[in-house]
Coordinates of C-alpha atoms in Angstrom, one line a residue:
X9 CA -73.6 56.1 -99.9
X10 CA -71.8 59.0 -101.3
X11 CA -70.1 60.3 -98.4
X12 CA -68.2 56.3 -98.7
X13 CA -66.9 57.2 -101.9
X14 CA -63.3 57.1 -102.0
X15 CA -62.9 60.6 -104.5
X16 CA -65.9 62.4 -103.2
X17 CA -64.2 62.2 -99.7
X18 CA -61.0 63.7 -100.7
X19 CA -62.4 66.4 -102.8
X20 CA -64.5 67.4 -99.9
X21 CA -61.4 67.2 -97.5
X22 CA -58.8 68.8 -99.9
X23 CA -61.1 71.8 -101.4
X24 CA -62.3 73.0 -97.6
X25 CA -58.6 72.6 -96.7
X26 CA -57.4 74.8 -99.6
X27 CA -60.0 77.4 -99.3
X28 CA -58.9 77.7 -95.6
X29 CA -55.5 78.1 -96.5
X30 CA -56.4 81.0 -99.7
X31 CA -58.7 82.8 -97.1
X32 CA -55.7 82.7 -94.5
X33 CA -53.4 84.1 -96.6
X34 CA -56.0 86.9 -98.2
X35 CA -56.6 88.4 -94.5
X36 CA -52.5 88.3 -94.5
X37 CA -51.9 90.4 -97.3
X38 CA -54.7 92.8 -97.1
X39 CA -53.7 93.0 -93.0
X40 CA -57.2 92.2 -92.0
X41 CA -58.1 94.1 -88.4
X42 CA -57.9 91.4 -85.4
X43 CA -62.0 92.0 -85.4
X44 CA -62.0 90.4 -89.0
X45 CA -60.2 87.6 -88.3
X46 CA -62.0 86.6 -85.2
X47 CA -64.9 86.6 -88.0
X48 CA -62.7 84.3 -90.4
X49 CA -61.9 81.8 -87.7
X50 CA -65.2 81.3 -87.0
X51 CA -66.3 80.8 -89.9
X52 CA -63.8 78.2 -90.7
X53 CA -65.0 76.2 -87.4
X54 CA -68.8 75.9 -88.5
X55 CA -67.4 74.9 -92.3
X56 CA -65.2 72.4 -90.6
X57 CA -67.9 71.2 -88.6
X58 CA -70.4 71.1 -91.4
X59 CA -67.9 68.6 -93.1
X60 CA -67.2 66.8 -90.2
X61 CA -70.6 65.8 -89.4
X62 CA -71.4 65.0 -93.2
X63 CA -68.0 62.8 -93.4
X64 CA -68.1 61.2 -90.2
X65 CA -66.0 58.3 -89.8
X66 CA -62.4 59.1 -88.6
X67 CA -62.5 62.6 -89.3
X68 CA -65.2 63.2 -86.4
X69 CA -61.8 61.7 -84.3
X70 CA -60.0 64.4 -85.7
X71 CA -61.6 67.2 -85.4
X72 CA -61.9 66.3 -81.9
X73 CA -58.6 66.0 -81.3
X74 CA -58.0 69.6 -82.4
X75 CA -61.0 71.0 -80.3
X76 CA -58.5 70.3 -77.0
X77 CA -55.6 72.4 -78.6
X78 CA -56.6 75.8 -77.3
X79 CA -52.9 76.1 -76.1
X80 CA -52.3 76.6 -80.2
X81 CA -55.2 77.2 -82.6
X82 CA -58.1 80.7 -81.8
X83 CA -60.6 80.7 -79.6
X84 CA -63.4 81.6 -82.2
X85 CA -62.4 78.4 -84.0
X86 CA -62.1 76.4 -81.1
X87 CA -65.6 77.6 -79.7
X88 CA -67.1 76.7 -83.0
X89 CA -65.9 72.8 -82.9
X90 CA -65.0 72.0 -78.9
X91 CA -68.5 69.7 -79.1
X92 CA -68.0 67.4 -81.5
X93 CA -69.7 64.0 -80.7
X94 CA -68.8 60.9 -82.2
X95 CA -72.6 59.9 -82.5
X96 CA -73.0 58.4 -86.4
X97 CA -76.4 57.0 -87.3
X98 CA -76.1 53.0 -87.1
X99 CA -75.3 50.8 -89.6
X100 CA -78.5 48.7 -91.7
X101 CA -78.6 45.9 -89.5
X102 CA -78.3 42.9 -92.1
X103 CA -75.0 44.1 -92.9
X104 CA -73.9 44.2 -88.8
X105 CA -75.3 40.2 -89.0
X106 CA -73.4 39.1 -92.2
X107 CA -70.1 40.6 -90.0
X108 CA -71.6 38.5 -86.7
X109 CA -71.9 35.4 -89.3
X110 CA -68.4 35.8 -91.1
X111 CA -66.5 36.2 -87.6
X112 CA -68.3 33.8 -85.3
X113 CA -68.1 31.2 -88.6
X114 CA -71.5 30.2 -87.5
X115 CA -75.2 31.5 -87.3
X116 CA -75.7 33.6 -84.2
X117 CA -78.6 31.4 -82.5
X118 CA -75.7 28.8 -81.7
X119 CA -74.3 31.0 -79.4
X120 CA -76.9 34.1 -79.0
X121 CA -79.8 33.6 -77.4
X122 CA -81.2 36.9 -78.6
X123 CA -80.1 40.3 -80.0
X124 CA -81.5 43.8 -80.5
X125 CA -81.4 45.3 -83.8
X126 CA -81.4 48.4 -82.5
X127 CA -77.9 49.8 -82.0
X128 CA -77.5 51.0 -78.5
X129 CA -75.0 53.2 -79.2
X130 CA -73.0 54.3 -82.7
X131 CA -69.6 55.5 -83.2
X132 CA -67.5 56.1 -85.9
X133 CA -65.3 53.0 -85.4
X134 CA -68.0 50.6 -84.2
X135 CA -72.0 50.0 -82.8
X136 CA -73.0 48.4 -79.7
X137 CA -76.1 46.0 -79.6
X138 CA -77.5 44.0 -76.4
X139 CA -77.9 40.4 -76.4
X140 CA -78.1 37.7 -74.7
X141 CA -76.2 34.5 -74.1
X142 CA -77.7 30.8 -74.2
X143 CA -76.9 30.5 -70.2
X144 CA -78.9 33.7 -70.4
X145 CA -76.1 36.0 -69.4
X146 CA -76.4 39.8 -70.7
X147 CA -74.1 41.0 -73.1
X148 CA -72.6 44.2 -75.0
X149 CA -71.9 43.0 -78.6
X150 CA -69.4 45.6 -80.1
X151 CA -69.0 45.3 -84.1
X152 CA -67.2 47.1 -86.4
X153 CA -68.7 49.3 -88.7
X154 CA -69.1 47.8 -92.2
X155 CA -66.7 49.2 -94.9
X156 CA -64.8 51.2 -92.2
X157 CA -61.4 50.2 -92.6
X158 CA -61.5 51.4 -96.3
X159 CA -63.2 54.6 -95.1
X160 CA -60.4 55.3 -92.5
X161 CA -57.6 54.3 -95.2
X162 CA -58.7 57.3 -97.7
X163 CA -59.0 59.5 -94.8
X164 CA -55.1 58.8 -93.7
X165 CA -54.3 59.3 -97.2
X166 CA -56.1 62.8 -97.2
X167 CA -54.9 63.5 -94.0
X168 CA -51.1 62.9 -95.2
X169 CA -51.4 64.8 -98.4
X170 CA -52.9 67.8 -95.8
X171 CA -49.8 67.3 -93.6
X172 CA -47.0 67.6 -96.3
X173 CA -49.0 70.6 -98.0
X174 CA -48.9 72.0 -94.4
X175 CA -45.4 71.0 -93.9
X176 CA -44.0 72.5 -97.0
X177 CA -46.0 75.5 -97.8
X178 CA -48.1 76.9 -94.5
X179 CA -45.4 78.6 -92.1
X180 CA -46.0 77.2 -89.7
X181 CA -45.3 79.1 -85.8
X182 CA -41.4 78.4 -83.9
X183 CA -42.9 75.6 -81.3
X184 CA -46.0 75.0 -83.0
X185 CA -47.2 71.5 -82.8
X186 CA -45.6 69.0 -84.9
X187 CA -48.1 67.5 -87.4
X188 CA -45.9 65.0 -88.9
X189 CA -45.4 63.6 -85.4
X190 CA -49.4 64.4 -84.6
X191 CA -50.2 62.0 -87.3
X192 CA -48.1 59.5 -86.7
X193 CA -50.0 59.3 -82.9
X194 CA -53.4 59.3 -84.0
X195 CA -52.8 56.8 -87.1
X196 CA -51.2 54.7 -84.2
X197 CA -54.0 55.0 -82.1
X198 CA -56.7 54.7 -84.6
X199 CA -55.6 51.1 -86.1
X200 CA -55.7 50.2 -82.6
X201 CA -58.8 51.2 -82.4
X202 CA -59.9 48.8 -85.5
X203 CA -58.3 46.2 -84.0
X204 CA -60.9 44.8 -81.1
X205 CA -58.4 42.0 -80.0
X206 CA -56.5 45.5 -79.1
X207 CA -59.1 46.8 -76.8
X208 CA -59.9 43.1 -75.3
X209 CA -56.1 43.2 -74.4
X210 CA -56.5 47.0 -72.8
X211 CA -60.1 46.1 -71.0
X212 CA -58.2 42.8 -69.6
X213 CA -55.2 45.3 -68.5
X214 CA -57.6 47.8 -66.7
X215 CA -60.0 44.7 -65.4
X216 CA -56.5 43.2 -63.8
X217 CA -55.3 46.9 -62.1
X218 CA -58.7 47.1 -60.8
X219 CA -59.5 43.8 -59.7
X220 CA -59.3 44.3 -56.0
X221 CA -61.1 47.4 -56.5
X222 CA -64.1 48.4 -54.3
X223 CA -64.7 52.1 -56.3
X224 CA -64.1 50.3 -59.7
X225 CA -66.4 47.9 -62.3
X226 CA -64.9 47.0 -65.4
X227 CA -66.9 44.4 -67.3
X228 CA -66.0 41.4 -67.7
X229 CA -65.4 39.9 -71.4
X230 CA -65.9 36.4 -73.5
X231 CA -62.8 35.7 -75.4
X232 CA -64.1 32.8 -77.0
X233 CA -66.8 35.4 -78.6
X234 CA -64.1 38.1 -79.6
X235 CA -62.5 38.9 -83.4
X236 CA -60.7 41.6 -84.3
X237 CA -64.0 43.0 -85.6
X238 CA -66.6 41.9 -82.7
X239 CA -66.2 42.2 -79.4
X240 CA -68.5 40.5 -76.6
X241 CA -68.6 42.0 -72.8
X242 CA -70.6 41.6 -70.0
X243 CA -73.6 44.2 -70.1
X244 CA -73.7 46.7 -67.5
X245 CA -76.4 48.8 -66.1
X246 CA -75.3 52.3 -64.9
X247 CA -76.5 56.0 -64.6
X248 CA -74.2 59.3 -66.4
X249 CA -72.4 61.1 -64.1
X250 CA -73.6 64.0 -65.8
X251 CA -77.0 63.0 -65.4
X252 CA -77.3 65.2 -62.0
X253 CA -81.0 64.3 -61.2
X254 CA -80.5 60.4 -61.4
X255 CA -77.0 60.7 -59.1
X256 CA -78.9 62.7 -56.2
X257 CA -80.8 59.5 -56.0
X258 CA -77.8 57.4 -55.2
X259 CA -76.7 56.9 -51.5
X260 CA -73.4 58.4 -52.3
X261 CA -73.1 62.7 -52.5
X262 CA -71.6 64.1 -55.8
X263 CA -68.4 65.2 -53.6
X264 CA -67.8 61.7 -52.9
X265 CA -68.3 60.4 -56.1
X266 CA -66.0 63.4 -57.3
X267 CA -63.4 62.3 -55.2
X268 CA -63.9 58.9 -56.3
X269 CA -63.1 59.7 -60.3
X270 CA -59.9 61.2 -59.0
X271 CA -58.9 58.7 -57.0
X272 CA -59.2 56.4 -60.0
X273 CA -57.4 58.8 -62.9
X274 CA -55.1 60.4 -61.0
X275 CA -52.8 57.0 -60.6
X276 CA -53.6 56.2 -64.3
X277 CA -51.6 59.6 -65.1
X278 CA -49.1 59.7 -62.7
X279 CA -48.0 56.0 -62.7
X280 CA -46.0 54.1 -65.3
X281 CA -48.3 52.4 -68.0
X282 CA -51.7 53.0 -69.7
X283 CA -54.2 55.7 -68.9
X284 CA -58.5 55.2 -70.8
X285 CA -57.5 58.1 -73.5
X286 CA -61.3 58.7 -74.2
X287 CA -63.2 59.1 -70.5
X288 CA -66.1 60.9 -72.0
X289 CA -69.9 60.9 -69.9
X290 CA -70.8 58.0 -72.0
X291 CA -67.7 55.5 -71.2
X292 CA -68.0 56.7 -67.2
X293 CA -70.9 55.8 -65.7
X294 CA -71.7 54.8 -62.1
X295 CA -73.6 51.8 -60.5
X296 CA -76.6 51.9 -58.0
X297 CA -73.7 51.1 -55.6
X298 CA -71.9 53.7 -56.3
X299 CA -68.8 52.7 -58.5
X300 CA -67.5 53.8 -61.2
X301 CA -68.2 51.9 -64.1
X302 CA -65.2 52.4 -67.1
X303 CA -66.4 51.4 -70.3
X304 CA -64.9 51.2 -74.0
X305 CA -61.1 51.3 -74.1
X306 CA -60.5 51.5 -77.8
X307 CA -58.6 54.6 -77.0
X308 CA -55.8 54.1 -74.4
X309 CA -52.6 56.4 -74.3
X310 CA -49.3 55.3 -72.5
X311 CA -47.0 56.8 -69.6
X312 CA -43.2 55.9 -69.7
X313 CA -41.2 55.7 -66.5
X314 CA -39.2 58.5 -67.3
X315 CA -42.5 61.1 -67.7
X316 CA -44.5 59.9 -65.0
X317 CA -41.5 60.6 -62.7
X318 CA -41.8 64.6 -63.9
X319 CA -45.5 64.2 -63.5
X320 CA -45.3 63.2 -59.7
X321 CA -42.5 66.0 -59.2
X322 CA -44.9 68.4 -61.0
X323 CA -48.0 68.0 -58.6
X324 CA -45.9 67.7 -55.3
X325 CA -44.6 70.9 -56.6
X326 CA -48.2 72.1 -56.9
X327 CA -49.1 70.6 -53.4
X328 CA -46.5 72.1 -51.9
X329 CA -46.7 75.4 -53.4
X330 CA -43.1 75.4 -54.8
X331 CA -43.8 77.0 -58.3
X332 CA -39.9 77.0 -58.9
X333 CA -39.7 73.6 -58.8
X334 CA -42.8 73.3 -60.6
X335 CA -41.4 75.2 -63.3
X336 CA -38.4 73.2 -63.8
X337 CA -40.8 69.9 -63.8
X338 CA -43.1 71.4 -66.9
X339 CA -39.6 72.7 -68.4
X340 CA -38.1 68.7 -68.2
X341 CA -41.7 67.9 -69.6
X342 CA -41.3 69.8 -72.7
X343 CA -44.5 72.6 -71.9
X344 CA -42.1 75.2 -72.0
X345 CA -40.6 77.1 -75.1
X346 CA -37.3 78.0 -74.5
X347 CA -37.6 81.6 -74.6
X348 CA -39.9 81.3 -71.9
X349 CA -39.0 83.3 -68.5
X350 CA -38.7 81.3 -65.3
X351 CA -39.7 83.4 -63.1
X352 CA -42.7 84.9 -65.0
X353 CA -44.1 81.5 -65.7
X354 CA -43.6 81.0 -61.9
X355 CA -45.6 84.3 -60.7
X356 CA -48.3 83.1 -63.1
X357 CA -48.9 79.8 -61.6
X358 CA -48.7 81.4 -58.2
X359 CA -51.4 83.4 -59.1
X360 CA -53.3 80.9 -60.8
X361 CA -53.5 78.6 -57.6
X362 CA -54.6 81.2 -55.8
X363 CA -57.2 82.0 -57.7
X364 CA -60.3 82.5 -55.7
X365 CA -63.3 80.3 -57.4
X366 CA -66.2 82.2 -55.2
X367 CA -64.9 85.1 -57.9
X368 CA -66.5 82.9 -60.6
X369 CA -69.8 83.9 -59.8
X370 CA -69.6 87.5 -60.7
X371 CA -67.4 87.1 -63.4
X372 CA -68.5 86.6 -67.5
X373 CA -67.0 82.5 -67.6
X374 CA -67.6 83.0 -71.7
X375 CA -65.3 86.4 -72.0
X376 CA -63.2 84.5 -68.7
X377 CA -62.5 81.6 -71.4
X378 CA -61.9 83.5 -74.1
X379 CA -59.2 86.0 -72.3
X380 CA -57.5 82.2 -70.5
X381 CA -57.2 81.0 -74.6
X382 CA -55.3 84.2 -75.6
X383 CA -53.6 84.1 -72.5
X384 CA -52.5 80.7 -72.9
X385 CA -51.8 81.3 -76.3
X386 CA -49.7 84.4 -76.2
X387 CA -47.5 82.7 -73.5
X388 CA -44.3 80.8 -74.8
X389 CA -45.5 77.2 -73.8
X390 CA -47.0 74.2 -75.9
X391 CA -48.5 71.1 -75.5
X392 CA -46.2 68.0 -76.7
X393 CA -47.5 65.9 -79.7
X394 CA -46.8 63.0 -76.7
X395 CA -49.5 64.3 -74.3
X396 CA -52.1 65.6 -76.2
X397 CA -54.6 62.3 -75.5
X398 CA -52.9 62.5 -71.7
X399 CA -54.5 66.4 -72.4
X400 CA -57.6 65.0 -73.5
X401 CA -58.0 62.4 -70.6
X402 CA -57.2 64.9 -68.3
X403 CA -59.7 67.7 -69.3
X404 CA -62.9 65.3 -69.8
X405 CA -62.8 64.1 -66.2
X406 CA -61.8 67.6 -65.0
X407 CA -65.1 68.8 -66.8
X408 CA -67.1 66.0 -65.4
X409 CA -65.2 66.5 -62.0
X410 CA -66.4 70.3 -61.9
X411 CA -69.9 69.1 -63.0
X412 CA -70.3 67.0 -60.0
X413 CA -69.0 69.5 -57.7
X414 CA -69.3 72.6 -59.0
X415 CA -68.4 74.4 -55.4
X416 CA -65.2 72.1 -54.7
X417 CA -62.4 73.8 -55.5
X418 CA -60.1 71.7 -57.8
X419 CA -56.9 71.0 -55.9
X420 CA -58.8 70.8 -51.8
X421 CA -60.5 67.6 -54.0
X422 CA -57.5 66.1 -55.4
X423 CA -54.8 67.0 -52.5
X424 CA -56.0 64.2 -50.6
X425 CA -56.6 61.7 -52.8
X426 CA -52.6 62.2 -54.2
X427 CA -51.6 62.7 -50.6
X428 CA -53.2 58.7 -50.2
X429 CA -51.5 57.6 -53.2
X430 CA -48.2 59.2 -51.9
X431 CA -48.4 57.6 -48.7
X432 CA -48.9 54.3 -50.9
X433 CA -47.0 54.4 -53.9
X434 CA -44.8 57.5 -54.2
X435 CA -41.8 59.0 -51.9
X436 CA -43.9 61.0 -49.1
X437 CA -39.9 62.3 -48.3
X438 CA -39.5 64.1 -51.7
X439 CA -42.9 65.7 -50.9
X440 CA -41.9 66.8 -47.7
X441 CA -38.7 67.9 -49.3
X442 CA -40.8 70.1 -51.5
X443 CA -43.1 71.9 -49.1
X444 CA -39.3 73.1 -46.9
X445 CA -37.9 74.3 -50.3
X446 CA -41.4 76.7 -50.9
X447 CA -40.6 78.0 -47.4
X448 CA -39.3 81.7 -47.2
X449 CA -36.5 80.5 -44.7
X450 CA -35.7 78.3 -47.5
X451 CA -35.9 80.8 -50.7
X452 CA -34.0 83.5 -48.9
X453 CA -30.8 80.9 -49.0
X454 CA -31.6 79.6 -52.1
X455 CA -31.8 83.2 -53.6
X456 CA -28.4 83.8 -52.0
X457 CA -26.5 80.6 -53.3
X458 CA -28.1 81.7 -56.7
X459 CA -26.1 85.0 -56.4
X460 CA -23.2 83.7 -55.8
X461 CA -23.4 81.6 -58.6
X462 CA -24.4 83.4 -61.4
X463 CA -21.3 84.8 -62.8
X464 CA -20.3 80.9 -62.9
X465 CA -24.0 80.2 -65.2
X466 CA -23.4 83.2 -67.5
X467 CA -20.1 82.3 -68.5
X468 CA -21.8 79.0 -69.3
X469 CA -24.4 80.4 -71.0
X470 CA -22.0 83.0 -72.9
X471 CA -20.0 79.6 -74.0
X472 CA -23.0 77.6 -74.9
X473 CA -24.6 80.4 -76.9
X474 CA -21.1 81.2 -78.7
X475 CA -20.8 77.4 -79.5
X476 CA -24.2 77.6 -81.4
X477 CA -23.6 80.7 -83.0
X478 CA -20.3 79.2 -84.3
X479 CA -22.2 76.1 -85.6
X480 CA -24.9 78.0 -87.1
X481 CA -22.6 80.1 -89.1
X482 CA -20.5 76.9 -90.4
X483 CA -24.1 75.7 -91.9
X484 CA -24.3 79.0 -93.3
X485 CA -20.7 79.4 -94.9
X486 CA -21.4 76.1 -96.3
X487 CA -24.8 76.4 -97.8
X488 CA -23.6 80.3 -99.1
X489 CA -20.3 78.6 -100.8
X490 CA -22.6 75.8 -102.4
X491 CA -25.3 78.5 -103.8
X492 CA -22.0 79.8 -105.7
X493 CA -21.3 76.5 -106.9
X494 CA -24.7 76.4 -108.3
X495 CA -24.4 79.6 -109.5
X496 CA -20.8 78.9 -111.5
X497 CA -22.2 75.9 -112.6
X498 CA -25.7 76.4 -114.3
X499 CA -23.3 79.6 -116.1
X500 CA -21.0 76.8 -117.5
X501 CA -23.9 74.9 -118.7
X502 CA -25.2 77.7 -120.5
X503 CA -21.6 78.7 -121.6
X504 CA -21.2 75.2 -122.6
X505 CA -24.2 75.0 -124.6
X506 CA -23.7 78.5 -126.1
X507 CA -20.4 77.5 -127.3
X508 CA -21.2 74.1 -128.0
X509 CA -18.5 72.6 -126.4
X510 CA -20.0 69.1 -125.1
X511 CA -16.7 68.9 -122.3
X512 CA -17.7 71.9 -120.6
X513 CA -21.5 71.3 -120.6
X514 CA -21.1 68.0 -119.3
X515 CA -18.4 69.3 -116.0
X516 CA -20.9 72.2 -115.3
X517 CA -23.6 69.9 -115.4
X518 CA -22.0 67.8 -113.1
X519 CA -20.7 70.4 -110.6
X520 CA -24.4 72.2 -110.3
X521 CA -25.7 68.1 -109.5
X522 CA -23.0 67.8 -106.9
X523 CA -23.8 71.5 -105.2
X524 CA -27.1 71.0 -105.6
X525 CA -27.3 67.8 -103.4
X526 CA -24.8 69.1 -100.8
X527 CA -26.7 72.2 -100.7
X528 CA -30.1 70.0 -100.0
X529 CA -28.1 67.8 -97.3
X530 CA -26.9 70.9 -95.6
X531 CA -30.3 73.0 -95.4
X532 CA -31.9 69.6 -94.2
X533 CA -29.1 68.9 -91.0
X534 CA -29.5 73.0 -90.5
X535 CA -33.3 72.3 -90.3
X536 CA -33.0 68.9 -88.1
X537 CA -30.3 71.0 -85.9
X538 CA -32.6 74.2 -85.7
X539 CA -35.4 71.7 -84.7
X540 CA -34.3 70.5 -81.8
X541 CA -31.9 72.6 -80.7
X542 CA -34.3 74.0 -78.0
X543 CA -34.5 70.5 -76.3
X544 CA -30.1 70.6 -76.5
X545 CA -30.9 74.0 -74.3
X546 CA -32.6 72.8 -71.9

């Protein structure tokens, strides 16, 4: 199949990515009105979608991930590519049973009753067919799509040769995400993904953390019948939670059911350990029952101890209406840039939370979205490389959340269901703690001891700022005196070769070498020191 072939793959990649990149820069010299680029974006998106969809394979994943950066990349373009589905048409099935026959080592009726060769469903990384067992058990038989691996391969080399054009010659925003970082992530995560003893590993994790679970199904998996390319679990009927007509039916009201999702995510992103990365409709169903059935955990992100501490800070904060502590929590996150104001970022979540949601109704939600992306973007915070599949995890159930409950107002759902957890798992004292320090009792004193010590803070600050001006200017001096170095040297080389004097061409030669690769380890420990000199700040 030509979209398979190795070239034709990167010429389709590399030419889309360098016309985007001439366009870009033509609207930048010819100052294009705002109007016109709005126009230029989107027509970007639908190109970039037209190649997406004709590529597939991994770079369906990608262009996904970059549809949930709205914090950094225009709302036209965004608009244009925020439904990507990883839905591929399925592989010819006698390839899918020459990968059953080379991994199981033996012919499937030994150990398959029966098996549809009718995919069930198709991704880019792998297909899911329903069989059944010789004990006559149900299963979901995930295999890997044929010639995938070599697919995914070209695409990270396309991918890399993107990110060091990017890295060298697009300037790219102060506190802009880092792509070099960005693509070390989602190569992790995607040769997790093609590993299925990976994701037997994960499901086992999330089968164990749920095992005493009444609200949560996991299936339950064959080992004996798993490979790194196949990957047998028990089949499990269930209904979308998106599907609104078919969950009426069920004993259980939306609300509950709402509550219920939270009540199951909302540990996975606040506790130590992993969190399901890729919670779309079609990996969360529900039984007849009533639980919540989690499915496919290819894609599973991580929490260290040392974040999901901030994260728990962060929505007492929120509970307990204490923005200035919230502030500080996103802050020690990393969400803030560090020209960012305190206290404006604090009046904006103030008056974000109280938001009235019966406003919705008379409002334009298209334009509303719109004006949130160039709010969002305009404002001095990101979105670090770390938590962008946290980001994704956390905006996929908040979709299907508001789906189910479209009424419910976000926080009355979730304030109980954290308050439970809190009672069970967290320190219910530093909550309590939180709600005294949002009183006005409490702000008035606070606001005084901060008075008193703020002549104390901008000497600090004074010394702090002088230290990195003096640094700053010693990289300069240095770089400036090296440049002249340069300079004297490639004039002696000429001199030297103009007088033919094979002594002096040789020492100029040698000085400009010497300058030059001083001058190239300077600019590089200005550039490291300039890079994360906003996380010394803070």
């Amino acid at each position: 199949m030509k979209t398979k072939n190795k070239l034709f793959r990167m010429y389709k990649v590399l030419s889309l990515a360098f016309s985007i990149f001439v366009q870009i820069y033509w609207y930048k010299w010819t100052r294009k009105p705002e109007a016109e680029w709005g126009k230029l974006w989107a027509s970007i998106g639908k190109r970039l979608r037209k190649t997406l969809f004709e590529l597939e394979g991994l770079l369906i994943k990608v262009g996904q991930f970059i549809s949930i950066r709205s914090d950094l990349l225009p709302a036209a373009f965004i608009q244009e590519i925020q439904d990507l589905t990883d839905k591929v048409p399925p592989s010819d099935w006698n390839k899918i049973h020459e990968i059953l026959n080379a991994e199981w080592g033996f012919e499937l009726s030994k150990k398959v009753l029966a098996i549809e060769q009718d995919a069930i469903a198709s991704a880019s990384i792998g297909e899911v067919y329903k069989g059944v067992l010789q004990d006559g058990s149900a299963v979901a038989i995930k295999v890997q799509r044929p010639e995938i691996q070599s697919i995914v391969q070209t695409d990270f080399r396309t991918l890399s040769i993107l990110i060091w054009f990017a890295d060298h010659f697009v300037p790219i925003p102060k506190g802009f995400i880092n792509l070099k970082v960005l693509f070390q992530e989602l190569k992790q995560v995607i040769e997790r993904e093609l590993d299925f003893t990976k994701e037997k590993e994960t499901l086992l994790y999330f089968k164990n953390r749920y095992n005493e679970s009444d609200d949560v199904r996991i299936p339950a998996v064959y080992p004996d019948l798993c490979t790194s390319k196949v990957l047998v679990m028990e089949w499990v009927e269930g209904r979308r939670l998106t599907d609104i007509g078919a969950v009426e039916q069920l004993d259980v009201s939306r609300q509950d059911l709402a509550r219920r999702l939270m009540k199951i995510f909302i540990p996975q992103w606040l506790e130590t350990g992993m969190f399901h990365a890729d919670p779309h409709p079609g990996n969360v169903l529900v039984s007849r029952e009533g639980r919540i059935i989690l499915l496919d955990f290819g894609m599973a992100g991580e929490i260290s101890k040392k974040d999901a501490a901030a994260f728990q800070s962060l929505i007492e904060s929120f509970l307990a209406k204490n923005y200035s502590k919230a502030v500080e929590c996103l802050s020690r996150l990393g969400f803030l840039l560090p020209e960012a104001d305190p206290r404006t970022i604090e009046r904006l979540i103030g008056e974000w939370i109280t938001f009235d949601p019966a406003q919705l109704k008379e409002m334009d939600l298209i334009a509303l979205k719109l004006e949130l992306n160039d709010l969002i973007t305009a404002l001095p915070i990101q979105v670090p490389t770390r938590f962008v599949f946290l980001g994704r995890s956390f905006m996929t159930i908040e979709g299907i959340v508001r789906n189910l409950a479209p009424d419910e107002e976000l926080l009355g759902l979730g304030k109980p269901v954290f308050t439970e957890w809190l009672n069970s798992h967290g320190n219910k004292w530093s909550f309590i703690w939180r709600v005294i320090q949002s009183q006005p009792l409490f702000k008035i004193f606070h606001s005084a001891v901060e008075f008193l010590e703020t002549p104390s803070k901008l000497e600090q600050l004074k010394e702090s700022e002088q230290r990195r001006e003096f640094k700053f200017a010693i990289f300069e001096n240095r770089k400036k005196q090296l440049f002249q170095l340069i300079l004297i040297g490639l004039i002696g080389v000429v001199t030297g070769y103009y007088l033919d004097d094979e002594l002096i061409w040789q020492l100029s030669a040698g000085l400009t070498g010497v300058a030059l690769a001083g001058y190239g380890v300077t600019s590089y420990k200005l550039g490291k020191w300039l890079k994360y000199m906003p996380e010394k700040q803070r």
